[in-house]
Each structure stands twice: as structure tokens, then as C-alpha cells.
Short mmCIF file of C-alpha atoms in Angstrom, two decimals:
data_model
loop_
_atom_site.label_atom_id
_atom_site.label_comp_id
_atom_site.label_asym_id
_atom_site.label_seq_id
_atom_site.Cartn_x
_atom_site.Cartn_y
_atom_site.Cartn_z
CA MET P 1 -114.34 170.49 305.60
CA ILE P 2 -114.26 166.74 305.02
CA GLN P 3 -116.61 165.60 302.29
CA GLY P 4 -118.85 162.68 303.19
CA ASN P 5 -122.08 161.95 305.01
CA LEU P 6 -123.84 163.93 307.73
CA GLU P 7 -121.93 162.05 310.41
CA TYR P 8 -118.68 163.46 309.09
CA LEU P 9 -120.16 166.94 309.12
CA MET P 10 -121.44 166.68 312.68
CA SER P 11 -118.20 165.23 314.00
CA SER P 12 -116.12 167.92 312.33
CA LEU P 13 -118.12 170.83 313.69
CA PRO P 14 -116.78 172.49 316.86
CA HIS P 15 -118.47 171.41 320.07
CA LEU P 16 -120.75 174.14 321.40
CA THR P 17 -121.30 175.04 325.05
CA PHE P 18 -123.31 177.90 326.50
CA ASN P 19 -120.28 179.96 327.31
CA ASP P 20 -119.06 183.38 326.21
CA SER P 21 -115.42 183.03 327.23
CA ASP P 22 -112.78 184.20 324.77
CA GLU P 23 -111.40 180.68 324.62
CA VAL P 24 -114.70 179.18 323.42
CA ARG P 25 -115.29 182.02 320.97
CA LYS P 26 -111.82 181.65 319.47
CA ARG P 27 -112.10 177.87 319.23
CA VAL P 28 -115.50 177.93 317.48
CA ASN P 29 -114.45 180.76 315.20
CA SER P 30 -111.14 179.26 314.23
CA ILE P 31 -112.48 175.72 313.58
CA LEU P 32 -115.37 176.90 311.42
CA SER P 33 -113.20 179.45 309.61
CA LYS P 34 -110.48 176.86 308.94
CA TYR P 35 -112.96 174.37 307.56
CA ALA P 36 -114.47 177.05 305.40
CA GLY P 37 -111.08 177.70 303.81
CA ALA P 38 -109.55 180.83 302.38
CA ALA P 39 -112.30 181.26 299.80
CA ARG P 40 -114.81 182.04 302.53
CA GLU P 41 -112.55 184.15 304.71
CA GLY P 42 -114.52 186.86 306.49
CA TYR P 43 -117.84 185.07 305.98
CA ASP P 44 -120.42 184.93 308.73
CA LEU P 45 -120.20 181.66 310.72
CA ILE P 46 -123.85 180.89 309.94
CA ASP P 47 -123.16 181.32 306.21
CA ILE P 48 -120.22 178.91 306.54
CA LEU P 49 -122.39 176.37 308.35
CA ASP P 50 -125.17 176.72 305.76
CA PHE P 51 -122.66 176.30 302.96
CA GLU P 52 -121.08 173.21 304.50
CA ALA P 53 -124.45 171.66 305.38
CA GLU P 54 -125.63 172.17 301.83
CA LYS P 55 -123.08 169.58 300.67
CA PHE P 56 -124.77 166.88 302.75
CA LEU P 57 -128.43 167.82 302.42
CA SER P 58 -131.05 167.48 299.74
CA ALA P 59 -132.05 170.70 297.97
CA SER P 60 -135.31 171.00 299.88
CA SER P 61 -133.70 170.28 303.28
CA SER P 62 -130.92 172.71 302.50
CA ALA P 63 -133.45 175.42 301.63
CA ILE P 64 -135.26 174.85 304.94
CA TYR P 65 -131.96 174.78 306.79
CA GLN P 66 -130.74 178.03 305.28
CA SER P 67 -134.02 179.79 306.05
CA ILE P 68 -133.76 179.14 309.81
CA ALA P 69 -133.27 182.42 311.66
CA LEU P 70 -134.01 183.33 315.27
CA GLU P 71 -135.88 186.53 314.30
CA ASP P 72 -138.65 184.70 312.45
CA ILE P 73 -138.45 181.17 313.84
CA HIS P 74 -141.91 181.76 315.39
CA GLU P 75 -143.52 182.07 311.94
CA THR P 76 -146.15 179.57 310.76
CA ASN P 77 -143.94 177.90 308.15
CA PHE P 78 -141.50 176.81 310.87
CA ARG P 79 -144.25 175.89 313.35
CA ASN P 80 -145.77 173.62 310.72
CA SER P 81 -142.45 172.20 309.58
CA SER P 82 -142.33 168.51 308.72
CA ASN P 83 -139.25 168.25 310.92
CA ALA P 84 -140.59 167.63 314.41
CA VAL P 85 -137.62 169.21 316.18
CA LEU P 86 -137.79 172.38 314.12
CA ALA P 87 -141.58 172.54 314.54
CA GLU P 88 -141.37 172.06 318.29
CA PHE P 89 -138.67 174.66 318.71
CA ALA P 90 -140.65 177.09 316.52
CA ASN P 91 -143.82 176.52 318.56
CA TRP P 92 -141.92 176.97 321.79
CA MET P 93 -140.36 180.19 320.44
CA HIS P 94 -143.83 181.35 319.44
CA TRP P 95 -144.95 180.87 323.03
CA LEU P 96 -141.82 182.57 324.36
CA LYS P 97 -142.20 185.54 322.02
CA ASN P 98 -145.86 185.88 322.99
CA GLU P 99 -144.85 186.02 326.64
CA ILE P 100 -142.12 188.56 325.89
CA ALA P 101 -144.55 190.62 323.80
CA GLU P 102 -147.02 190.77 326.70
CA LEU P 103 -144.25 191.76 329.07
CA ARG P 104 -143.07 194.48 326.68
CA ASN P 105 -146.58 195.86 326.22
CA ALA P 106 -147.13 195.89 329.97
CA ARG P 107 -143.82 197.66 330.54
CA ARG P 108 -144.60 200.24 327.87
CA GLN P 109 -147.92 201.01 329.50
CA LYS P 110 -146.16 200.91 332.88
CA LEU P 111 -148.79 198.53 334.12
CA LYS P 112 -148.70 197.35 337.70
CA GLN P 113 -149.00 193.76 336.61
CA THR P 114 -145.55 193.95 335.00
CA ASP P 115 -144.09 191.88 337.79
CA GLN P 116 -146.92 189.36 337.55
CA ARG P 117 -146.43 189.07 333.79
CA LYS P 118 -142.75 188.59 334.37
CA ARG P 119 -143.52 185.58 336.55
CA ALA P 120 -145.06 183.84 333.53
CA LEU P 121 -141.63 184.12 331.96
CA PRO P 122 -139.04 182.09 333.83
CA ILE P 123 -136.59 184.99 334.04
CA GLU P 124 -135.47 187.20 336.89
CA GLN P 125 -135.78 190.94 336.52
CA GLY P 126 -132.42 192.53 335.83
CA THR P 127 -130.63 194.80 333.42
CA PRO P 128 -131.61 194.39 329.76
CA LEU P 129 -128.32 192.49 329.27
CA GLN P 130 -129.00 190.11 332.16
CA GLU P 131 -132.56 189.48 330.96
CA GLU P 132 -131.37 188.88 327.39
CA VAL P 133 -128.77 186.34 328.53
CA GLN P 134 -131.44 184.57 330.58
CA LEU P 135 -133.68 184.38 327.50
CA LEU P 136 -130.79 183.05 325.44
CA ARG P 137 -130.12 180.41 328.06
CA LEU P 138 -133.78 179.35 327.94
CA GLN P 139 -133.54 179.01 324.17
CA TRP P 140 -130.26 177.13 324.45
CA ASN P 141 -131.76 174.73 327.00
CA LYS P 142 -134.75 174.12 324.74
CA ALA P 143 -132.53 173.41 321.73
CA ASP P 144 -130.37 171.17 323.91
CA GLU P 145 -133.42 169.27 325.17
CA LEU P 146 -134.67 168.76 321.60
CA ALA P 147 -131.29 167.43 320.47
CA VAL P 148 -131.55 164.49 322.85
CA GLY P 149 -132.01 161.24 320.99
CA HIS P 150 -130.81 162.62 317.69
CA ASN P 151 -127.49 161.56 316.36
CA SER P 152 -126.00 162.87 313.13
CA ASP P 153 -129.36 163.51 311.53
CA PHE P 154 -131.05 166.60 310.15
CA SER P 155 -132.67 167.34 313.52
CA GLU P 156 -129.29 167.44 315.24
CA LEU P 157 -127.98 169.68 312.50
CA VAL P 158 -130.99 171.98 313.07
CA THR P 159 -130.38 172.16 316.83
CA TYR P 160 -126.69 172.77 316.14
CA LYS P 161 -127.55 175.77 313.97
CA LEU P 162 -130.01 177.07 316.55
CA LYS P 163 -127.37 176.81 319.26
CA LEU P 164 -124.78 178.50 317.11
CA MET P 165 -127.21 181.35 316.35
CA ILE P 166 -127.98 181.70 320.08
CA LEU P 167 -124.28 181.81 320.93
CA LEU P 168 -123.49 184.28 318.14
CA ARG P 169 -126.22 186.60 319.43
CA TRP P 170 -124.73 186.44 322.90
CA TRP P 171 -121.22 186.92 321.60
CA SER P 172 -122.33 189.95 319.62
CA PHE P 173 -123.01 191.80 322.89
CA ASP P 174 -119.92 193.95 323.16
CA LYS P 175 -119.52 196.77 325.67
CA LYS P 176 -117.09 198.85 323.62
CA ARG P 177 -119.16 198.73 320.44
CA GLY P 178 -122.35 199.20 322.49
CA ILE P 179 -120.97 202.42 323.98
CA GLU P 180 -120.00 203.63 320.51
CA THR P 181 -123.51 202.93 319.23
CA PHE P 182 -125.12 204.64 322.22
CA GLN P 183 -122.93 207.73 321.82
CA GLU P 184 -123.53 207.81 318.09
CA ILE P 185 -127.32 207.66 318.32
CA THR P 186 -127.63 210.10 321.20
CA LYS P 187 -125.35 212.86 319.95
CA PRO P 188 -127.27 215.95 318.87
CA ASN P 189 -127.39 216.49 315.12
CA MET T 1 -112.07 261.98 322.93
CA ALA T 2 -108.56 261.81 321.54
CA ASP T 3 -109.33 264.80 319.26
CA LYS T 4 -107.93 268.15 320.26
CA ILE T 5 -110.60 270.01 322.20
CA LEU T 6 -111.61 273.54 321.36
CA MET T 7 -111.25 275.81 324.37
CA ASN T 8 -114.46 277.75 324.00
CA LYS T 9 -117.88 277.99 325.57
CA ASN T 10 -119.54 275.92 322.81
CA SER T 11 -117.19 273.00 323.43
CA LEU T 12 -117.79 273.35 327.14
CA ALA T 13 -121.57 273.20 326.63
CA ALA T 14 -121.26 270.22 324.27
CA LEU T 15 -119.00 268.40 326.73
CA LYS T 16 -121.45 269.00 329.57
CA VAL T 17 -124.27 267.49 327.46
CA GLU T 18 -122.01 264.53 326.64
CA LEU T 19 -121.15 264.01 330.30
CA LYS T 20 -124.82 264.08 331.20
CA GLU T 21 -125.53 261.41 328.57
CA TYR T 22 -122.64 259.27 329.78
CA LYS T 23 -123.86 259.51 333.36
CA SER T 24 -127.38 258.46 332.39
CA ALA T 25 -126.06 255.58 330.21
CA LEU T 26 -123.80 254.16 332.93
CA PRO T 27 -126.58 252.74 335.18
CA VAL T 28 -128.25 251.23 332.10
CA PHE T 29 -125.10 249.22 331.31
CA GLU T 30 -124.60 248.40 334.98
CA MET T 31 -128.13 247.03 335.18
CA LYS T 32 -127.69 245.15 331.91
CA GLU T 33 -124.47 243.61 333.20
CA GLN T 34 -126.17 242.61 336.44
CA LYS T 35 -129.16 241.07 334.64
CA LEU T 36 -126.92 239.20 332.19
CA LYS T 37 -124.74 237.90 335.03
CA GLU T 38 -127.81 236.46 336.72
CA VAL T 39 -129.05 234.81 333.51
CA VAL T 40 -125.57 233.48 332.66
CA GLN T 41 -125.36 231.96 336.14
CA ALA T 42 -128.77 230.31 335.69
CA VAL T 43 -127.77 228.91 332.29
CA GLU T 44 -124.45 227.66 333.68
CA ASN T 45 -126.34 225.88 336.47
CA SER T 46 -128.70 224.35 333.93
CA ILE T 47 -125.73 223.16 331.82
CA GLU T 48 -124.14 221.64 334.91
CA ARG T 49 -127.34 219.79 335.83
CA LEU T 50 -127.78 218.49 332.28
CA SER T 51 -124.14 217.39 332.04
CA GLU T 52 -124.44 215.55 335.34
CA ALA T 53 -127.66 213.82 334.21
CA ILE T 54 -125.98 212.79 330.94
CA GLN T 55 -122.98 211.40 332.79
CA GLN T 56 -125.20 209.57 335.25
CA THR T 57 -127.25 207.96 332.46
CA THR T 58 -124.07 206.99 330.60
CA LYS T 59 -122.74 205.41 333.79
CA GLU T 60 -125.95 203.50 334.50
CA THR T 61 -126.29 202.35 330.89
CA GLN T 62 -122.74 201.00 330.81
CA GLU T 63 -123.89 197.99 332.81
CA TRP T 64 -125.93 196.71 329.90
CA VAL T 65 -124.90 198.82 326.90
CA ALA T 66 -123.22 195.74 325.35
CA VAL T 67 -126.58 194.63 323.89
CA MET T 68 -126.59 197.73 321.67
CA ALA T 69 -123.76 196.17 319.70
CA GLU T 70 -126.16 193.59 318.25
CA LYS T 71 -125.70 194.07 314.53
CA LYS T 72 -129.16 193.14 313.32
CA ILE T 73 -130.85 195.94 315.24
CA GLU T 74 -130.79 199.36 313.62
CA LEU T 75 -131.21 201.30 316.80
CA ASN T 76 -130.69 204.59 315.00
CA LYS T 77 -134.01 204.40 313.16
CA TYR T 78 -135.90 204.32 316.45
CA ILE T 79 -134.17 207.47 317.76
CA SER T 80 -134.80 209.73 314.80
CA VAL T 81 -135.70 213.31 315.73
CA ASP T 82 -138.70 214.71 313.88
CA ASP T 83 -138.77 218.20 315.36
CA VAL T 84 -137.17 220.26 318.10
CA ILE T 85 -139.50 222.99 319.30
CA THR T 86 -137.91 226.12 320.75
CA ARG T 87 -139.25 229.48 321.92
CA VAL T 88 -137.52 232.76 321.11
CA ARG T 89 -137.05 235.09 324.09
CA GLU T 90 -135.21 238.33 324.64
CA VAL T 91 -133.06 238.69 327.73
CA ALA T 92 -131.34 242.06 328.31
CA GLY T 93 -131.22 242.71 324.60
CA VAL T 94 -130.09 239.21 323.61
CA THR T 95 -132.31 237.00 321.46
CA ILE T 96 -132.12 233.46 322.77
CA HIS T 97 -133.80 230.16 321.94
CA GLU T 98 -135.31 228.14 324.75
CA PHE T 99 -136.09 224.44 324.58
CA VAL T 100 -139.81 223.62 324.67
CA ASP T 101 -140.23 220.09 323.36
CA ILE T 102 -138.75 217.40 321.15
CA LYS T 103 -140.65 215.08 318.87
CA PHE T 104 -139.24 211.76 317.70
CA GLU T 105 -140.38 210.04 314.53
CA GLU T 106 -142.84 207.35 315.45
CA GLN T 107 -141.50 203.92 314.61
CA LYS T 108 -143.55 200.82 315.13
CA VAL T 109 -141.59 198.23 317.08
CA ASP T 110 -142.28 194.66 316.04
CA VAL T 111 -142.22 192.92 319.41
CA TYR T 112 -141.85 189.51 317.75
CA ARG T 113 -138.87 190.35 315.57
CA THR T 114 -136.96 192.61 317.88
CA PRO T 115 -135.28 191.71 321.18
CA LEU T 116 -136.55 192.59 324.64
CA TRP T 117 -133.64 194.95 325.30
CA LEU T 118 -134.74 197.25 322.44
CA ASP T 119 -137.51 198.90 324.51
CA ALA T 120 -135.14 199.86 327.33
CA ALA T 121 -132.59 201.05 324.79
CA ILE T 122 -135.14 203.25 322.98
CA GLU T 123 -136.30 204.74 326.27
CA VAL T 124 -132.84 205.53 327.58
CA ALA T 125 -131.55 206.74 324.21
CA THR T 126 -134.50 209.10 323.56
CA ASP T 127 -134.10 210.56 327.07
CA GLN T 128 -130.38 210.94 326.58
CA LYS T 129 -130.75 212.49 323.12
CA THR T 130 -133.30 214.95 324.54
CA ARG T 131 -130.81 215.95 327.24
CA GLU T 132 -127.99 216.25 324.70
CA LEU T 133 -130.12 218.54 322.51
CA MET T 134 -131.17 220.62 325.52
CA LEU T 135 -127.51 220.90 326.47
CA GLN T 136 -126.61 222.04 322.96
CA ILE T 137 -129.33 224.71 323.07
CA GLU T 138 -128.21 225.87 326.52
CA GLN T 139 -124.57 226.06 325.37
CA ARG T 140 -125.53 228.20 322.39
CA LYS T 141 -127.61 230.37 324.69
CA LEU T 142 -124.66 230.74 327.08
CA GLU T 143 -122.37 231.71 324.21
CA ALA T 144 -124.73 234.49 323.07
CA LEU T 145 -125.28 235.73 326.63
CA GLN T 146 -121.57 235.72 327.47
CA GLU T 147 -120.82 237.70 324.33
CA GLU T 148 -123.45 240.30 325.27
CA LEU T 149 -122.22 240.33 328.88
CA ALA T 150 -118.67 241.02 327.72
CA GLU T 151 -119.96 243.85 325.54
CA ALA T 152 -121.99 245.32 328.41
CA ARG T 153 -118.92 245.11 330.67
CA ARG T 154 -116.75 246.77 328.03
CA MET T 155 -119.27 249.61 327.70
CA LYS T 156 -119.66 250.03 331.46
CA ASN T 157 -115.91 250.08 332.00
CA ALA T 158 -115.35 252.44 329.07
CA LEU T 159 -117.92 254.87 330.47
CA LYS T 160 -116.70 254.54 334.04
CA GLU T 161 -112.96 254.50 333.40
CA VAL T 162 -112.53 256.51 330.20
CA PHE T 163 -115.45 258.55 328.85
CA ILE T 164 -116.74 260.11 332.08
CA PRO T 165 -113.29 260.93 333.58
CA GLU T 166 -112.06 262.33 330.23
CA ALA T 167 -115.18 264.47 329.79
CA LYS T 168 -114.82 265.74 333.36
CA GLU T 169 -111.14 266.52 332.82
CA ASN T 170 -111.81 268.36 329.56
CA ILE T 171 -114.59 270.35 331.18
CA ARG T 172 -112.22 271.26 334.00
CA LYS T 173 -109.52 272.33 331.53
CA ILE T 174 -111.91 274.48 329.49
CA GLU T 175 -113.39 276.04 332.62
CA ILE T 176 -109.88 276.91 333.90
CA TYR T 177 -108.91 278.28 330.50
CA LEU T 178 -112.10 280.31 330.16
CA GLY T 179 -111.66 281.56 333.74
CA ASP T 180 -108.10 282.65 332.95
CA VAL T 181 -109.24 284.40 329.77
CA GLU T 182 -111.99 286.17 331.72
CA ARG T 183 -109.59 287.26 334.48
CA LEU T 184 -107.12 288.47 331.85
CA ALA T 185 -109.84 290.46 330.13
CA ILE T 186 -110.84 292.07 333.43
CA GLY T 187 -107.22 292.83 334.20
CA CYS T 188 -106.75 294.41 330.79
CA ALA T 189 -109.93 296.46 331.17
CA LYS T 190 -108.79 297.71 334.59
CA LEU T 191 -105.38 298.62 333.18
CA VAL T 192 -106.95 300.54 330.26
CA LYS T 193 -109.27 302.33 332.68
CA LYS T 194 -106.33 303.24 334.94
CA LYS T 195 -104.31 304.58 331.95
CA LYS T 196 -107.25 306.66 330.81
CA GLN T 197 -107.68 308.14 334.30
CA GLU T 198 -103.94 308.98 334.47
CA LYS T 199 -104.14 310.74 331.09
CA LEU T 200 -107.13 312.78 332.22
CA GLN T 201 -105.32 313.86 335.41
CA GLU T 202 -102.25 314.99 333.36
CA VAL T 203 -104.47 317.12 331.14
#
């Protein structure tokens, strides 16, 4: 990847769209992998992004950047982040995860109000895959909304990473491997 | 039965006892065969139902199974079997294990760090694993029952087609032989008596 300021980094990163077509996957994968070079062949795309971003960020910003992960983005340290975009996304994710947690608890207890709880979440009831994609779209939209007004700054880099993580989660849903996993875990010992 | 039979009254008596035993054993094996056939049929039906349910679940799950490919989720740890409880029962002389219950290791699901799809996946996978284990138990049961059924059939057929007819045939042979010997003895005795009477008349 081209050495230089954050603008260079942002302009050299592949453009992301909320799309799971093979074409988009291949383009994002190949651009990031090419920029990473042979030394990082086989690396996770997030690791490549973290590594490249590190070259343009201060040590403290880089540490924050590398610690961003969708699983624990709702944690206090992110919600209280000095970066407003990161803090807002983290607070929004905290709200979203609370809503999902309530829905999950209601479903587990098979409560009648499941449908009512679902209405608090702006998603339509469907298969677990359909619901997950809807949740990912919500997250994508939020990250997209937060990126508005930011140009080649740390906040844009943060939203870029969030979007990439959202896309990679979606792209990891694979029917063939899913069937293998299902068969593996359900076979009698 | 392949041994050469002794043509005497003792052999005849022993063969008659044997035949009596064979005739009393035959209905026992016939009943055993009948009972086992019924149980085998029931187990086969149960296997068919379980297989269909497994196929149906697999088909329904295929619509969304893609989420299970998500690398960060170790689905396996949520579907870990703690204990399979079975009951031992005896059916027509066969010891079989019957499924009673299955216990999965309790795993706390962190609803903040795990995705929404995990709950549905745990539910469908535990149900499917239960069915798979039940199917395995039923298949083992069927194997044991079929083996015993084959043995009961072999015994019934051997008694019906070999042992009883052979015993009857041997009894018939000995009875004919002993009858011939008896008639010969009478004939001889009559001849001796006649000779004696002729000698007396000459004197």
C-alpha cells in the first residue's frame, strides 16, 4: 500500500457496498490482499487493514483502532470513547444488543410478547439467516450514517473498519460450510 | 441325527422322548419368531419415522444453515452431550437398550457477544442430535433383534424340516425292523413247534 497520509490510505482502500455478490467479494479481497503484499498472504482482511492503518495513526489511535470488534463494541470503553463516531456507534450497538437480548430471552421463554418485542427491533421475522442479514444492514446503515461529513479522518477510517467487519460477517455465511458444521455437531458420538 | 441308529427298543424309546421334546420346543420357537417379527416391525417403523424427521429438519434448516459457517462461533460447545439415559429391557430373550432421555451440558449463552441466530441453531441442533442418537440406539436394537430372529427362524426350521421328520423316520424304521424281528421269531417258534410235533408223531 502507498505510504503517506490518511488520505492516501482511504483512497487506496476498496470501495465498500452492502452487497454479497461474488464480484464485490473478489474485488475487496483482491485489492486488500494485493496491497498487503506477499508477506501477509493468507492474513485476515481485518488484520491487513489494522496493519496498514497503523502506518498512518498514532500509537494510541492505532491501539484503539485495532481493538474495535463487533462482538464487544457495546462495551463501556467504546461507548465512552473520545472519538464521537466510535462512541455513538458503540452506544447504538449497546441499544441494539439490548433489544436483541430481550427478544432472545422472550423467545427462549416462548413468551407471547415475542412478536411485540420484535416490533421494537426494526426487523421482520424470518429465518435466522434473513434476520441476521437485516441486523447487519441496520448496522451498516448506522455506520454509513455516521460516516457522513467525515473525509479521510480517523472517524472515516473507523466507519470503514466497521463496514468491513459487517461485510465479512455476512460473507462468512456459507451454505456448504454451514451444512458441514450442522452435520458434524449433530452426528452421534 | 447323522449317527448310525441302533435298531433296538432302547433307541426307539429314546427317539420317542426326543420327538416329544422337539414337538414341545417347536411352538416355543414359533412364538418367539412371531414375537420378534412384531418387535422388529415396530423398531423398523420407529427408524423410518426418525429418519424422516431427520431428513425433514435437515431440509428445513438448509434455508438458513449458512449462518453456522460463522467462524467465531464454536457451535459445538453448545451441543455437548452430558449423558444419554437408556433402559434395559428383555424382548423374547434379547436384551435391548431403550432410549429414555438425553442431557446436554449446560452452557451459558452470552446474549451480547453471540449472534441472534445462535439460539435457533442450538435448538435445532440439540433436537437433531437427540434424534440421531435415538436412531443409533434403535439401529443397534434392530441389529440385536434381527440376529435373534434369524436364530429363532433357524431353530424353528431345523425342528420342522429336519429334526422332527428325521426322528419320525428313524422311529418308523426301528418299529418296522423290530416288527420284522418279532414276526421272524414267531415264525421260527412255530416252525420249531411243528418239527417237534412231527418227531413225536413218528415215535
